[in-house]
Short mmCIF file of C-alpha atoms in Angstrom, two decimals:
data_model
loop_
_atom_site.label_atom_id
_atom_site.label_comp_id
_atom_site.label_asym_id
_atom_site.label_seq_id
_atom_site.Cartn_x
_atom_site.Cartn_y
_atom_site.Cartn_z
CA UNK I 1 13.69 127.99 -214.81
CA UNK I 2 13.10 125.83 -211.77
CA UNK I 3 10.23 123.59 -213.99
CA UNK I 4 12.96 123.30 -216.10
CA UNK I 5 15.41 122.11 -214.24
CA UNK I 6 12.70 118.77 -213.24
CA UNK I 7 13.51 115.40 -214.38
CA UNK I 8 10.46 115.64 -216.76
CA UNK I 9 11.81 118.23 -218.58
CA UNK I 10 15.24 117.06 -218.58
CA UNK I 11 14.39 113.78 -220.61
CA UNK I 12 11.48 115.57 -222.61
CA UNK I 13 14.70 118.39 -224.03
CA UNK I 14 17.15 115.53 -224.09
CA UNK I 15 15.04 113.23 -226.47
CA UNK I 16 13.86 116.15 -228.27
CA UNK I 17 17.34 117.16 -228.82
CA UNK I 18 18.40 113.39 -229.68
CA UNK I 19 15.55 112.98 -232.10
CA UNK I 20 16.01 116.64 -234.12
CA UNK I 21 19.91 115.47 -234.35
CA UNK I 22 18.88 112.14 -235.54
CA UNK I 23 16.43 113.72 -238.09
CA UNK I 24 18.99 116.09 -239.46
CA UNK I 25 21.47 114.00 -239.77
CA UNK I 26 19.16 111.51 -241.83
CA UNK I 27 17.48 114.85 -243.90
CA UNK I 28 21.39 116.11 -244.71
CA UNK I 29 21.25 111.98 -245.60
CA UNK I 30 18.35 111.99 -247.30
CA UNK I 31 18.91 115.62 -249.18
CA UNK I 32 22.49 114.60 -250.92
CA UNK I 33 21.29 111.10 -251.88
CA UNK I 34 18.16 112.53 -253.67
CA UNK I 35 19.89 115.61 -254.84
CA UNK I 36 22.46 113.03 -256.30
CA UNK I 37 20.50 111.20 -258.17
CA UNK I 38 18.08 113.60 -259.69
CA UNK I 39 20.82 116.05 -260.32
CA UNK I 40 22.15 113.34 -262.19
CA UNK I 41 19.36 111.96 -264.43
CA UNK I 42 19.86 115.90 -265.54
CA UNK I 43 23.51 115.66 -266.32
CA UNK I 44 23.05 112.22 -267.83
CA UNK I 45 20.31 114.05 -269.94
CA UNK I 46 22.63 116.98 -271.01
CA UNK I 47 25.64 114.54 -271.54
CA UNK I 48 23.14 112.84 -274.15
CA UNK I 49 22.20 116.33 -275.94
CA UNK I 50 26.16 116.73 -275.84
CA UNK I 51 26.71 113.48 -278.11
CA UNK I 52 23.90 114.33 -280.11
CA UNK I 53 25.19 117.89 -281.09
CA UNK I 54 28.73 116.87 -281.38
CA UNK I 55 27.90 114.06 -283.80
CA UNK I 56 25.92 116.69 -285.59
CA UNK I 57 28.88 119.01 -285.61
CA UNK I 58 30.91 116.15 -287.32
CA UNK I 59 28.62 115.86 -290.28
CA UNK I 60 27.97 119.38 -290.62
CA UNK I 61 24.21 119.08 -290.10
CA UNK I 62 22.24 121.35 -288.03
CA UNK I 63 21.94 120.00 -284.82
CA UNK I 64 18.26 119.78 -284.40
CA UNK I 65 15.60 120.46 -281.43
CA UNK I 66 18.78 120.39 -279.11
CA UNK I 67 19.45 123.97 -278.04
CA UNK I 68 23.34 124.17 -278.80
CA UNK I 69 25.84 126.17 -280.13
CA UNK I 70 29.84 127.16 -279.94
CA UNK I 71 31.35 129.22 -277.73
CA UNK I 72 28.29 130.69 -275.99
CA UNK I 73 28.61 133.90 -273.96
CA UNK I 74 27.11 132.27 -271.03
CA UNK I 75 28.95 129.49 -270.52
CA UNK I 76 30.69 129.06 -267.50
CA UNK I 77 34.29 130.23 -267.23
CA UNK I 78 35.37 126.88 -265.26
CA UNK I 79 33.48 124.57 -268.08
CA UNK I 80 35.08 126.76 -270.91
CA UNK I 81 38.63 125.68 -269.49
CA UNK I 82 37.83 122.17 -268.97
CA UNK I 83 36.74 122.05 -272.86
CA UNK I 84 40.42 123.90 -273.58
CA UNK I 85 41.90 120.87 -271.95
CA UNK I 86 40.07 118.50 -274.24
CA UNK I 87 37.94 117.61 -271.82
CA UNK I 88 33.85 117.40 -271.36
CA UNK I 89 31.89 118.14 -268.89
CA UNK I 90 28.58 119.71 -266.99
CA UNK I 91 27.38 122.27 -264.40
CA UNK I 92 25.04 124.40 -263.38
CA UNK I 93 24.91 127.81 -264.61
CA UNK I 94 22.29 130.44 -266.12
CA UNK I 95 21.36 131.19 -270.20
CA UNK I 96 19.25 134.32 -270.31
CA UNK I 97 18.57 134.43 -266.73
CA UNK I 98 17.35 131.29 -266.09
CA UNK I 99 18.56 128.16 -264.52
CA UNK I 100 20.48 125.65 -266.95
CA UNK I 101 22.31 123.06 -266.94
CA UNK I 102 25.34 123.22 -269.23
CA UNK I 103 27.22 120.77 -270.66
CA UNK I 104 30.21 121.27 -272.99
CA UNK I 105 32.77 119.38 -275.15
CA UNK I 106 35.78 120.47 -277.53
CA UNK I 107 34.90 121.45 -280.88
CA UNK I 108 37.50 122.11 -284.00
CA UNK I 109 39.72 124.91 -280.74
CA UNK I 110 36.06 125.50 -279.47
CA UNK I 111 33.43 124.46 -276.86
CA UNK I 112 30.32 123.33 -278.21
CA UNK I 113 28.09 123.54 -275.48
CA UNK I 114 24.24 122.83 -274.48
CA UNK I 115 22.06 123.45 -272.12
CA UNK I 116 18.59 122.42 -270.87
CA UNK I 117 16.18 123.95 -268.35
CA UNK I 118 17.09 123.64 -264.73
CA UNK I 119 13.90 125.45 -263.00
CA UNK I 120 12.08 122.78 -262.80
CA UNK I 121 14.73 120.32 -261.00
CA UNK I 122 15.34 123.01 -258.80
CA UNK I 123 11.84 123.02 -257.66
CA UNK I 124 11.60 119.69 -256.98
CA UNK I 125 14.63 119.48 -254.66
CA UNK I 126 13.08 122.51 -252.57
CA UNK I 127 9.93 120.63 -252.71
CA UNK I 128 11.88 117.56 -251.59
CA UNK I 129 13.87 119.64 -248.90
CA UNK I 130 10.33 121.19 -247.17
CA UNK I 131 9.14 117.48 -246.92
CA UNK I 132 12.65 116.39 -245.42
CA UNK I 133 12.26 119.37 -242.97
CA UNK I 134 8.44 119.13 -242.27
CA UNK I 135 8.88 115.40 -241.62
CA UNK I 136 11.77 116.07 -238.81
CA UNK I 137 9.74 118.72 -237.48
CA UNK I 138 6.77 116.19 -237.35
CA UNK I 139 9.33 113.78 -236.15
CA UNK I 140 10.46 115.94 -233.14
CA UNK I 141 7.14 116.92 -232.33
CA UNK I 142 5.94 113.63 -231.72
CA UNK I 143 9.02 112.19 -229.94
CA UNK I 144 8.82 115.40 -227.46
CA UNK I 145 4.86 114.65 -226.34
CA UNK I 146 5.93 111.11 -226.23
CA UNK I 147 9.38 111.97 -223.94
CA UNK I 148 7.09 114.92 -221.87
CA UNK I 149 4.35 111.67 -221.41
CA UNK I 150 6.92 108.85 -220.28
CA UNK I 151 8.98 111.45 -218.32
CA UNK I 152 6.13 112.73 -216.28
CA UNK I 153 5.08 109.37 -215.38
CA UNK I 154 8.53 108.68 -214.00
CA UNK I 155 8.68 111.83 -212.24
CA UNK I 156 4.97 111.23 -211.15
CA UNK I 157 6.33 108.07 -209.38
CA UNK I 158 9.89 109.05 -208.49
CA UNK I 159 7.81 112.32 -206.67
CA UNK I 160 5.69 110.13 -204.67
CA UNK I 161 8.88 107.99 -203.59
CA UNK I 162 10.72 110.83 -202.51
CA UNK I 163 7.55 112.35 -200.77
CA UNK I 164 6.86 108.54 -198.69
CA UNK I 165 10.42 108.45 -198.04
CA UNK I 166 10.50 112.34 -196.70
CA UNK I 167 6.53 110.84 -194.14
CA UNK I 168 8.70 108.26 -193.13
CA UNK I 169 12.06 109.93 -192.49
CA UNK I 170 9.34 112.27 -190.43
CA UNK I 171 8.21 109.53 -188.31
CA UNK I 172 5.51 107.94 -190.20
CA UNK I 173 6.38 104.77 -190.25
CA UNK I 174 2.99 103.61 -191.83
CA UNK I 175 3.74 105.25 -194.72
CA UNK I 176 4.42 103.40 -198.10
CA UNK I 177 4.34 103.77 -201.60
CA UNK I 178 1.91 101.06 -202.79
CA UNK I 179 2.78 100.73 -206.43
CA UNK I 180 0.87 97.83 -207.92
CA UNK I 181 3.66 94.68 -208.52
CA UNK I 182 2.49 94.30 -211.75
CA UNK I 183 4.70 91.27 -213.14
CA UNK I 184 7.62 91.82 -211.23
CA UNK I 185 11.18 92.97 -211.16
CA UNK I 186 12.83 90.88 -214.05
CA UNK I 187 14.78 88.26 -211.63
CA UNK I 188 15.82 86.09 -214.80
CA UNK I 189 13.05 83.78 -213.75
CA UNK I 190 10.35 82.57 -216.19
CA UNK I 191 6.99 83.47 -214.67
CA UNK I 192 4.14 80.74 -214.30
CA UNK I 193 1.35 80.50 -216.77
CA UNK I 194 -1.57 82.24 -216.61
CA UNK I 195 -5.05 80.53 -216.93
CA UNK I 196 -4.98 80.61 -220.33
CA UNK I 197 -1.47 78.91 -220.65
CA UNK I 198 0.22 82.14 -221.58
CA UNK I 199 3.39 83.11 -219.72
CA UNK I 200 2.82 86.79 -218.74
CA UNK I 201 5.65 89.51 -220.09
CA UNK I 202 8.28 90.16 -217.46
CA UNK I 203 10.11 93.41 -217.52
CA UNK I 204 11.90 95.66 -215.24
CA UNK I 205 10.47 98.78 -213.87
CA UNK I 206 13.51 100.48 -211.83
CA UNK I 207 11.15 102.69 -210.25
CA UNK I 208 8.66 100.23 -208.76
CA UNK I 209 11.64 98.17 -207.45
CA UNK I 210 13.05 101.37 -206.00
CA UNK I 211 9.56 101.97 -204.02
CA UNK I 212 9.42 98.25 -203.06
CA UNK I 213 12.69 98.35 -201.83
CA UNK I 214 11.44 101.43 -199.56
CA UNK I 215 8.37 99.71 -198.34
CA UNK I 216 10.31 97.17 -197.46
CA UNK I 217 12.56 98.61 -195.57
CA UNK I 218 10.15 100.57 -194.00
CA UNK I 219 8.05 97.58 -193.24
CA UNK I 220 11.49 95.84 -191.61
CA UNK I 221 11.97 99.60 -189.85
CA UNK I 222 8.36 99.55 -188.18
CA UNK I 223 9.06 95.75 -186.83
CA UNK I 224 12.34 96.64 -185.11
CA UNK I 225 11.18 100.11 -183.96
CA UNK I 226 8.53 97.95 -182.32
CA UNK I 227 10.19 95.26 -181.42
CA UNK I 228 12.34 97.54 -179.61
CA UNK I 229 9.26 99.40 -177.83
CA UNK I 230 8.05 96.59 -176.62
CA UNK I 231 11.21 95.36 -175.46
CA UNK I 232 11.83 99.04 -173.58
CA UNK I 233 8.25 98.55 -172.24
CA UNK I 234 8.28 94.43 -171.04
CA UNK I 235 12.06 95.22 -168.69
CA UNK I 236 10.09 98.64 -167.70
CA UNK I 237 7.66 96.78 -166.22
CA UNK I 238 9.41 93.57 -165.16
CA UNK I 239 11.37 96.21 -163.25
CA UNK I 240 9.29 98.18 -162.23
CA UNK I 241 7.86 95.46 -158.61
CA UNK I 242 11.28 94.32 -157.47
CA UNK I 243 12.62 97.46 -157.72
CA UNK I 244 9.39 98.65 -155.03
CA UNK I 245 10.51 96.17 -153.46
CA UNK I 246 13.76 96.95 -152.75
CA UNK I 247 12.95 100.25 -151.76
CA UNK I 248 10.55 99.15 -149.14
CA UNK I 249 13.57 96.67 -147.98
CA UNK I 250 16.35 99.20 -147.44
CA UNK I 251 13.76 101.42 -145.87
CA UNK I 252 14.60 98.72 -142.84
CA UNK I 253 18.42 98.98 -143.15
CA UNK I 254 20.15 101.03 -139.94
CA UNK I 255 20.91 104.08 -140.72
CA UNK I 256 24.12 105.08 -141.87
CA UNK I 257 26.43 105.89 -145.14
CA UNK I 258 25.73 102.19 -146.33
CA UNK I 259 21.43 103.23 -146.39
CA UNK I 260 21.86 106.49 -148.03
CA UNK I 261 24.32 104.79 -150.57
CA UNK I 262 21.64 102.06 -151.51
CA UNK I 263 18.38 104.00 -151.49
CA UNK I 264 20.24 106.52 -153.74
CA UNK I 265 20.74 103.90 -156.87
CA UNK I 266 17.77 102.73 -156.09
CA UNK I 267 16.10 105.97 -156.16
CA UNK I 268 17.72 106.58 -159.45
CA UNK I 269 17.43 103.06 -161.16
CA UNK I 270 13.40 103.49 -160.07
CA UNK I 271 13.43 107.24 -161.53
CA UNK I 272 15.12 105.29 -164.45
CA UNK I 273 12.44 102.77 -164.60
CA UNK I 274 9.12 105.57 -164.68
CA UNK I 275 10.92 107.64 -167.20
CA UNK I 276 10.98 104.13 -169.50
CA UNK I 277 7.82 103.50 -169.09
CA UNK I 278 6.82 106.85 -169.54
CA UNK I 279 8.53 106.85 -172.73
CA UNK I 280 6.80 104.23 -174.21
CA UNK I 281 3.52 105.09 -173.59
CA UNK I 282 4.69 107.93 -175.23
CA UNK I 283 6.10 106.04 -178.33
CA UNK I 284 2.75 103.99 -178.33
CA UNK I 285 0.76 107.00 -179.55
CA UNK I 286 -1.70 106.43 -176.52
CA UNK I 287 -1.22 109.14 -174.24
CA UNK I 288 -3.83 112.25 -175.17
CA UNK I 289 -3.72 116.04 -173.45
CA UNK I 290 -6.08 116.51 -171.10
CA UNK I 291 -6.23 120.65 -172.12
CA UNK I 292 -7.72 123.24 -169.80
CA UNK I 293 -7.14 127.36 -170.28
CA UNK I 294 -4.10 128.29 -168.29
CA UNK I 295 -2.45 131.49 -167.27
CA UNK I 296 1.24 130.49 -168.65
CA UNK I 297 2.60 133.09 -166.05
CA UNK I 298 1.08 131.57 -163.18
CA UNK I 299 1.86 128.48 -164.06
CA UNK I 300 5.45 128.31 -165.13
CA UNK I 301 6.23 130.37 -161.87
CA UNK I 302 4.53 126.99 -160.03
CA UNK I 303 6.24 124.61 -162.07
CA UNK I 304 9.39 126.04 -161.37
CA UNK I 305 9.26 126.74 -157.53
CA UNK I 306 7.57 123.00 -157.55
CA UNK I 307 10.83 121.63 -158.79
CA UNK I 308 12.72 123.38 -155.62
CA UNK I 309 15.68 124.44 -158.69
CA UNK I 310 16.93 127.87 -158.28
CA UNK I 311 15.87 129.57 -161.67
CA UNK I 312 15.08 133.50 -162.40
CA UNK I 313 11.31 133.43 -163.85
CA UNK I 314 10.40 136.37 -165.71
CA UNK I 315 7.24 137.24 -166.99
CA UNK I 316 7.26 140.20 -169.61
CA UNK I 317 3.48 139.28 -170.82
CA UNK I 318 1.24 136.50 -169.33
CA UNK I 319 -0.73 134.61 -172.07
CA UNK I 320 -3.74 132.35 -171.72
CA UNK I 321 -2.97 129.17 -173.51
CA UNK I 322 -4.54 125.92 -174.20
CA UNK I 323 -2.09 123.34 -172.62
CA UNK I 324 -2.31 119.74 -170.38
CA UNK I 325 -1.25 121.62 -167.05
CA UNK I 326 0.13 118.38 -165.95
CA UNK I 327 2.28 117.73 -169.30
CA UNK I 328 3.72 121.15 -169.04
CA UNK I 329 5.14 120.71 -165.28
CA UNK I 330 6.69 117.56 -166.31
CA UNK I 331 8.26 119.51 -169.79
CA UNK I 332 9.32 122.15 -167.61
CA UNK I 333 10.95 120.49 -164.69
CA UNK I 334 13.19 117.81 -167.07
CA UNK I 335 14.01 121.33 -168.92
CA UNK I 336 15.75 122.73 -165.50
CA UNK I 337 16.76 119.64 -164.14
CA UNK I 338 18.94 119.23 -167.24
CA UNK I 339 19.91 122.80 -167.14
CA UNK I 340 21.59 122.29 -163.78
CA UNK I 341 22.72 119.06 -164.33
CA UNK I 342 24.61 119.82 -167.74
CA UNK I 343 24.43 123.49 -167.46
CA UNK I 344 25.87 126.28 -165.32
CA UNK I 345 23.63 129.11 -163.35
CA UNK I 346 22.04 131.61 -163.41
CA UNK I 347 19.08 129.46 -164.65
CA UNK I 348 16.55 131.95 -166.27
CA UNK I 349 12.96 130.83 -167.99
CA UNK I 350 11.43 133.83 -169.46
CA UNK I 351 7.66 134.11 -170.36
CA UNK I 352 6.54 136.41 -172.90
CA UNK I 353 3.25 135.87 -174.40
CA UNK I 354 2.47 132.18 -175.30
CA UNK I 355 6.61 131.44 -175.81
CA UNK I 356 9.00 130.21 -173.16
CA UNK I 357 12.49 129.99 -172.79
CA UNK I 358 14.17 128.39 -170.80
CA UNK I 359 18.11 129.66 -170.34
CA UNK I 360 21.57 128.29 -168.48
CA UNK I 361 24.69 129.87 -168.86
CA UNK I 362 26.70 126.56 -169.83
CA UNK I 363 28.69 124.92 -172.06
CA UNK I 364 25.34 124.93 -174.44
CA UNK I 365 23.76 121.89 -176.70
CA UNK I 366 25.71 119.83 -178.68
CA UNK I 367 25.98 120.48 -182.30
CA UNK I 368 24.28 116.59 -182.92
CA UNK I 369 21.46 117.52 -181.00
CA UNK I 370 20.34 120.99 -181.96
CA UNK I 371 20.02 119.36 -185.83
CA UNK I 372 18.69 116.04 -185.03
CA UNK I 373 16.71 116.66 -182.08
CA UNK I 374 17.17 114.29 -178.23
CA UNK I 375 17.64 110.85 -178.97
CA UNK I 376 17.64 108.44 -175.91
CA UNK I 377 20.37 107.29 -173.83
CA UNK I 378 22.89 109.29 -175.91
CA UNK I 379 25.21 111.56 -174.19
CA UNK I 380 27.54 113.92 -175.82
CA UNK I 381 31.61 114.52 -174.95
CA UNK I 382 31.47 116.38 -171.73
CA UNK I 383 34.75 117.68 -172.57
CA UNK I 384 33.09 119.60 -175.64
CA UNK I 385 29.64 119.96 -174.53
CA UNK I 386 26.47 118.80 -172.53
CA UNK I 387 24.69 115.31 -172.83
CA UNK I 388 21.38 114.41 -173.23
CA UNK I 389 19.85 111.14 -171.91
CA UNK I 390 16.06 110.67 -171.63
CA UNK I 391 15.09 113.75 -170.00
CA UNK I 392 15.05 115.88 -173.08
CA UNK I 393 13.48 112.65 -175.00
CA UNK I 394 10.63 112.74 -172.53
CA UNK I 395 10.47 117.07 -173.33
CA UNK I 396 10.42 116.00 -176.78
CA UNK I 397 7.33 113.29 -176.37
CA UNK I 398 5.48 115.29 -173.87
CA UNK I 399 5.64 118.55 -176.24
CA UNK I 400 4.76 116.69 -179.37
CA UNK I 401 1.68 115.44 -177.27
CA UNK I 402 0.85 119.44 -176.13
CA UNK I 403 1.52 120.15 -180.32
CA UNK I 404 4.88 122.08 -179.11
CA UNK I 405 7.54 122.12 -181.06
CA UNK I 406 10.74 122.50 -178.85
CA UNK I 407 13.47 124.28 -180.23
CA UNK I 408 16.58 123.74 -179.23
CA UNK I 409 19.80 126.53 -179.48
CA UNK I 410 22.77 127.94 -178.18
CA UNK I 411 22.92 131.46 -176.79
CA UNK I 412 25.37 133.69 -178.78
CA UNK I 413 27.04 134.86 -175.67
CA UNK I 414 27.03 130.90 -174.84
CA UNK I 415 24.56 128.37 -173.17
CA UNK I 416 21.42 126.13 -173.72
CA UNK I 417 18.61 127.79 -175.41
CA UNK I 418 15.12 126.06 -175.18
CA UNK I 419 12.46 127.77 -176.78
CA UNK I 420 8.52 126.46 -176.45
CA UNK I 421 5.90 127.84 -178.16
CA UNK I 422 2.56 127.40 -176.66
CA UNK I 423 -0.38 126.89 -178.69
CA UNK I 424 -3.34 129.69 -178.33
CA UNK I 425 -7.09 128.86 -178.90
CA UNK I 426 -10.61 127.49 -177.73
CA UNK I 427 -11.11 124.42 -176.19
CA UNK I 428 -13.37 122.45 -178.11
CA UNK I 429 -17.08 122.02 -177.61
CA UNK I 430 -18.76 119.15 -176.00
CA UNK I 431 -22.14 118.15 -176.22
#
């Protein structure tokens, strides 16, 4: 039911249906016009065996090699009172079981009547109605390969649209669709000659100008996704030496409330600085894992006391996993500095096999962000739940680096759920 449901077989039933509804409407056509007029060259035949009889009636002669005679026991009871009215007239009836056609006329208070074989006629518009339905038939047939065949190209297309869109939508911006231009979208220009002085046919393809119209904005995506890393990267770094240097200058202020004050922002605008930078390299597709066997246990128990936090870590089974021990701190420490910053304690990261999950008791994730993932410099309503800046952007980066996918979730009995699972394997061989 589901292949039926596709846009290929929605236009293949649809001009099926439209063609067998044309064809029977032009076979009913067909059928009554025929039927008419052969039907007719038999009445027109009977009317003149009618005349001929009658006019032998008249003169008393015998009426010949027409097959006649009055008041026949066949004749048809509606004929026989159209003759009592005076009047003549034909139909088709039956004379010793077999097909006539009868044709009548008044006679001295009687019908004189004829009749002449009808078999034959009625073989020939059976043979005419087999043709009328063998050629719709035919018709359909054709039209439904030909429907099936144009529709599967479109969905073909369409498919691969929907499936570039989908890489991109993903991330990929590199994707595109790549349909050849062919002659163009019709713009209502007339297109330049060709070699041989021929102006080539112009005609509009919807689909290709839908795909176009994807590369394109892809294309203009890319260059402002870009434009905007570099940007992010270039103030990073511009930043990045006065900002050392301002450090190293209020290290020589006297000490007071004042010193504190100033080497705090600058403290944070530095820690502001690194995580841009970090974040870029990170958006560049440079950075690689350097990955090592490590006892997860072990080593989120380090992470965490490294970070000076207070968080409950609970191992319930250690794993060996293949990770970038570095990576991981870094994942691990934005993870709890976030959960205390937005959160509320107990902190608790929990290790069971090659998953870990990290746990506050606080007002939990956003809606926005557990369905679209961190995105930078955003902050949700604190009134309704927790923001997230670059921290979980960096998680996000750094994990995707490690092949972890973070999942993010709220607790049912309430707070921030961060699940990472690990990946386990062999390192692979050198040499």
């Amino acid at each position: 039911m589901r292949a039926l449901s596709s846009l290929r077989w929605k236009i293949a039933l649809t001009t099926t249906t439209v063609c067998c509804l044309v064809a029977a409407a032009l076979g009913i056509l067909v059928h009554n016009v025929v039927a008419r007029q052969v039907v007719g060259e038999v009445r027109k035949e009977a009317a003149r065996d009618l005349d001929h009889a009658l006019g032998h009636y008249e003169y008393g002669t015998a009426h010949g090699d027409v097959n006649a005679a009055l008041d026949p026991p066949g004749l048809p009871a509606p004929l026989r009172a159209l003759v009592a009215r005076g009047r003549t007239g034909s139909m088709v009836g039956s004379h010793g079981g077999e097909p006539v056609m009868w044709a009548a006329g008044p006679a001295d208070r009687s019908a004189l009547a004829v009749w002449i074989p009808y078999g034959n006629t009625r073989e020939r518009l059976r043979d005419i109605d087999t043709a009328i339905l063998a050629s719709a038939a035919l018709a359909a047939g054709v039209v439904a390969l030909a429907g099936l065949f144009l529709a599967d190209r479109i969905s073909r297309r369409l498919a691969t649209t929907a499936a570039v869109a989908r890489r991109i939508s993903a991330g990929d911006l590199d994707a595109r669709v790549d349909f050849p231009a062919d002659a163009g979208p019709d713009t209502g220009a007339e297109a330049d000659p060709g070699p041989d002085g021929r102006r080539p046919r112009r005609y509009r393809d919807e689909v290709r100008d839908v795909a176009h119209a994807l590369d394109s904005m892809a294309a203009s995506l890319q260059q402002r996704l870009e434009a905007e890393k570099r940007f992010t990267a270039d103030v990073a770094h511009e930043l990045r030496t006065p900002l050392t240097g301002s450090l190293a200058a209020a290290a020589l202020l006297p000490e007071g409330r004042p010193k504190e004050m100033i080497n705090d922002r600058l403290r944070a605008l530095h820690r502001l600085t690194e995580d841009l930078l970090e974040i870029s390299r990170l958006d560049s597709g440079v950075e690689r894992a350097d990955l090592s066997r490590v006892e997860l246990g072990r080593a989120v128990e380090r992470a965490v006391t490294a970070t000076r936090l207070p968080a409950e870590v609970r191992v319930v089974r250690d794993a060996v996993v293949l990770t970038d021990r570095r990576r991981l701190d870094r994942i691990l420490a934005n993870l709890l500095v976030n959960a205390h910053k937005h959160g509320r304690p107990p902190v608790e990261v929990t290790v069971e096999g090659p998953v870990v999950v990290i746990r506050d008791h606080g007002p939990g994730y956003p809606a926005e962000l557990i369905e679209q993932g961190p995105k930078r410099f955003r902050t949700g309503d604190p009134g309704r739940g927790r923001g997230h800046g670059l921290g979980l952007t960096i998680v996000a980066g750094q994990a995707a680096v490690l092949e972890i996918t973070p999942v993010f979730a709220n607790a049912p009995d309430g707070g921030a759920l961060t699940t990472l699972r690990l990946p386990v394997g062999r390192l692979p061989e050198t040499g």
